[in-house]
Short mmCIF file of C-alpha atoms in Angstrom, two decimals:
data_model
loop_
_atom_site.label_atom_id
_atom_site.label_comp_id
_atom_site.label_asym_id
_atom_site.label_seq_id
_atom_site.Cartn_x
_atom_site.Cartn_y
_atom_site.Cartn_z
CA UNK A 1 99.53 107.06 151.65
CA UNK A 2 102.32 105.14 149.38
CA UNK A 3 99.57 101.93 149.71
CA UNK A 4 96.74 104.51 148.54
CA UNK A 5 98.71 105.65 145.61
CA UNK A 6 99.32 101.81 144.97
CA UNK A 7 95.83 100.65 144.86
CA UNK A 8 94.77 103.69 142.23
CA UNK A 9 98.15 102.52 140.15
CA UNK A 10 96.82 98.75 140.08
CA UNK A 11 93.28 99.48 139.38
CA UNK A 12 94.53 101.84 136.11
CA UNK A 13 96.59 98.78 135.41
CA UNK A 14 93.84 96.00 135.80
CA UNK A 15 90.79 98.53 134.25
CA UNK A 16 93.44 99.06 131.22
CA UNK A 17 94.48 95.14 131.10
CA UNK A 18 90.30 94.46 130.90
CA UNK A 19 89.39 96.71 128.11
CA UNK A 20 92.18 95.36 126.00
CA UNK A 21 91.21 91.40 126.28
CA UNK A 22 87.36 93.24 124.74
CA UNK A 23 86.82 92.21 121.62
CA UNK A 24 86.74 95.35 119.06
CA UNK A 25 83.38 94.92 117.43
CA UNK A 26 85.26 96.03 113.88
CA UNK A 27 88.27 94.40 114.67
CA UNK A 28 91.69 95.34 112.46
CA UNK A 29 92.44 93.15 109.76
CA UNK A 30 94.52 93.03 106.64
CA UNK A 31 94.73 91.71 102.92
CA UNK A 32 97.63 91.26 101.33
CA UNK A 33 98.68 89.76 98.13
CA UNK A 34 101.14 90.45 94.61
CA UNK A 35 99.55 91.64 91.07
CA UNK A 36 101.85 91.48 88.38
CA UNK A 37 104.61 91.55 91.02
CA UNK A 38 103.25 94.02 92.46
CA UNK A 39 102.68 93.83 96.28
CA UNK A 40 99.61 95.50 97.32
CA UNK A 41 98.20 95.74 101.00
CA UNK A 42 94.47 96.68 102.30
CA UNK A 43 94.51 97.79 105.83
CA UNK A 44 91.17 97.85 107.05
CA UNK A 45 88.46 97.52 110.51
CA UNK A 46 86.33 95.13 109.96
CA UNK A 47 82.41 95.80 110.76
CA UNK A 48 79.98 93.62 110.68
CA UNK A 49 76.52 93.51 109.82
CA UNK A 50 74.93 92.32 113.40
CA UNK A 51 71.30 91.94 111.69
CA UNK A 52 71.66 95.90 110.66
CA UNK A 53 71.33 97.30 107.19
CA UNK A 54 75.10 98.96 106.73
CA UNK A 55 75.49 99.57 102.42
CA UNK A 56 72.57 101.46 101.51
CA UNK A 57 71.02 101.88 105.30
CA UNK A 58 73.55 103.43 107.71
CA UNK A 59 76.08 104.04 104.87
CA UNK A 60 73.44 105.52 102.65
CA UNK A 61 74.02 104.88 98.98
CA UNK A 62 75.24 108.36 97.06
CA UNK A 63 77.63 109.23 100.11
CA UNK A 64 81.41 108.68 100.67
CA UNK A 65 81.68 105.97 102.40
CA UNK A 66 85.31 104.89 104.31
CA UNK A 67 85.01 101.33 103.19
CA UNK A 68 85.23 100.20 107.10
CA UNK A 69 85.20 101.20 110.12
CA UNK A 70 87.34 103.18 112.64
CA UNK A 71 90.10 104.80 110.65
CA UNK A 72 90.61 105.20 106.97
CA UNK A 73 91.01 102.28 105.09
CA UNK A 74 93.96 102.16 103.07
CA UNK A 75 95.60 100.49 99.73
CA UNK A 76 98.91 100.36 99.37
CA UNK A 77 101.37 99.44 96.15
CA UNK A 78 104.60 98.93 96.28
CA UNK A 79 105.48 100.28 92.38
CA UNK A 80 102.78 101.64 90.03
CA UNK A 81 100.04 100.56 88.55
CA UNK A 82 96.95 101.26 86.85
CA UNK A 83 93.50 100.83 88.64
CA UNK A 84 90.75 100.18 86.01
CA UNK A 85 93.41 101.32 83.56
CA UNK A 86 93.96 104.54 85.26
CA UNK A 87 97.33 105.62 86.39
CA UNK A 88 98.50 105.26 90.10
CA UNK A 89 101.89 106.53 91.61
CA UNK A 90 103.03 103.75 94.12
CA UNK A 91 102.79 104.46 97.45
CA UNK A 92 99.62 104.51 100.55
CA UNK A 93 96.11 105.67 99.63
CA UNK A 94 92.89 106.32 101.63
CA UNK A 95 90.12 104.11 100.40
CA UNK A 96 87.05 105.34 99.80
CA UNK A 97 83.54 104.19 97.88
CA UNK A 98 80.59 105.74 97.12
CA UNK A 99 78.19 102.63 96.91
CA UNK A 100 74.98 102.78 94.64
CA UNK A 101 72.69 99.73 94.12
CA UNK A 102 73.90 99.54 90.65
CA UNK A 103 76.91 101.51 90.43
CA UNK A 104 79.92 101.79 92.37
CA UNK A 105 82.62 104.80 92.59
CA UNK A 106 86.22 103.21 93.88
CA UNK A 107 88.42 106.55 94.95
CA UNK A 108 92.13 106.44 95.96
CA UNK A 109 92.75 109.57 97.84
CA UNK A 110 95.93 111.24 99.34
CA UNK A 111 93.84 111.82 102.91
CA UNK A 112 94.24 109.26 105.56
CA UNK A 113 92.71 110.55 108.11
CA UNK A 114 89.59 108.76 110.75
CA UNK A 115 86.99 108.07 109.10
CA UNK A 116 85.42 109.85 106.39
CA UNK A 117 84.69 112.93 107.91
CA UNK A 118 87.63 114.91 107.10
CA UNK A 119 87.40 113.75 103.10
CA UNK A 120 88.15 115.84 100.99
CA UNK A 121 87.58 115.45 97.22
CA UNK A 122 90.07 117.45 96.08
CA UNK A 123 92.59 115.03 97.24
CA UNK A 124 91.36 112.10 94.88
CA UNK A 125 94.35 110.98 92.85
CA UNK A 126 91.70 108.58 90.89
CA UNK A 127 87.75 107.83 90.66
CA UNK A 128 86.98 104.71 88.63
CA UNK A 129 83.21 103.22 88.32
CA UNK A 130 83.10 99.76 88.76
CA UNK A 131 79.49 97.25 88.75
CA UNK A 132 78.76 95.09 92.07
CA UNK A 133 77.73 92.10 92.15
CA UNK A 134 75.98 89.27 94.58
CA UNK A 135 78.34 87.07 96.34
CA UNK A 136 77.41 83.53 96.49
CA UNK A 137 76.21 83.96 100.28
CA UNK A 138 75.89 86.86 102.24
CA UNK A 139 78.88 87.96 103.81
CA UNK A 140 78.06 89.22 107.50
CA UNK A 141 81.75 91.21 108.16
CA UNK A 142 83.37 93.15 105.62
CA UNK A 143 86.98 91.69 103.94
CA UNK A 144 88.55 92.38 101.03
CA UNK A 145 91.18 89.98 99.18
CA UNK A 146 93.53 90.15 96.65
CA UNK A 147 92.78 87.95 93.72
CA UNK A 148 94.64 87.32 90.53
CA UNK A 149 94.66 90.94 88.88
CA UNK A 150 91.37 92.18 91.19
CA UNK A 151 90.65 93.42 94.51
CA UNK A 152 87.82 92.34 95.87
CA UNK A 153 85.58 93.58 98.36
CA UNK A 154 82.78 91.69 100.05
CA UNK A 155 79.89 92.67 102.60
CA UNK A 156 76.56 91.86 103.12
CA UNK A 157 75.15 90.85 99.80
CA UNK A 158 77.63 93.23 97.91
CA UNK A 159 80.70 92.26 95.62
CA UNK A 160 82.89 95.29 94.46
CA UNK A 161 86.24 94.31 92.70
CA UNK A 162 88.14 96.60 90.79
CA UNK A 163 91.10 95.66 88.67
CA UNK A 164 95.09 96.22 89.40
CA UNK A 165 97.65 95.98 86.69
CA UNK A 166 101.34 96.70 86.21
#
């Protein structure tokens, strides 16, 4: 019996050990960089396109998007600042979009929750419409990047940046 119990205690081991060396098809990633001395952080999964249509196909334009995949994506300053000149307390935000083929919506919200299925708009702290724009080449996964006083996200052949200041 103790050599039953044994084998069904290794297998849960060995099964476990296996799924973990799978690759996550939106892996986890990070961006990180300082704005004004500022330190802000993007925590985000990473989808990628895989020869689908994802902005504007199975994250139909017009509809609150979480910017990723898995969980909530989330922004995160370490003092505030002002996001396309609107105010921002410092601290950890949900990131959301609402992409549009000529217009996007960039919303910091208080709800970090999986997904986008529990947002709630209520819980915006800020909405700010920002253009996109082509990147030079398509980009097949999603990553964002802090540049100079932007952050900028890239996926498929959209470019969304919105601005951070102190």
């Amino acid at each position: 019996m103790k050599q039953f119990i044994a084998m069904i205690m290794l297998a849960f081991v060995a099964t476990g050990a296996f799924a973990q060396d799978k690759a996550k098809p939106s892996p986890a990633a990070v961006a990180e960089g300082v704005i004004d001395g500022v330190n802000v952080k993007i925590t985000y999964s990473a989808p990628s396109a895989r020869g689908r249509k994802i902005v504007g196909g199975l994250d139909p334009y017009g509809k609150v998007w979480r910017t990723g995949a898995n969980e909530t994506t989330t922004i995160e300053f370490s003092a505030p600042v002002k996001v396309e000149g609107k105010e921002v307390a410092a601290g950890k935000y949900g990131l959301f979009t609402i992409p549009g083929e000529t217009e996007w919506v960039v919303i910091l919200n208080t709800g970090i929750k999986w997904g986008a299925y529990t947002y709630k708009q209520e819980e915006d702290v800020i909405r700010v419409n920002v253009k996109p724009a082509k990147p030079s080449a398509f980009v097949e996964t999603l990553n964002f990047t802090v540049e100079k006083n932007q952050v900028v996200l890239k996926f498929e052949n959209n470019q969304v940046a919105f601005s951070v200041k102190k």
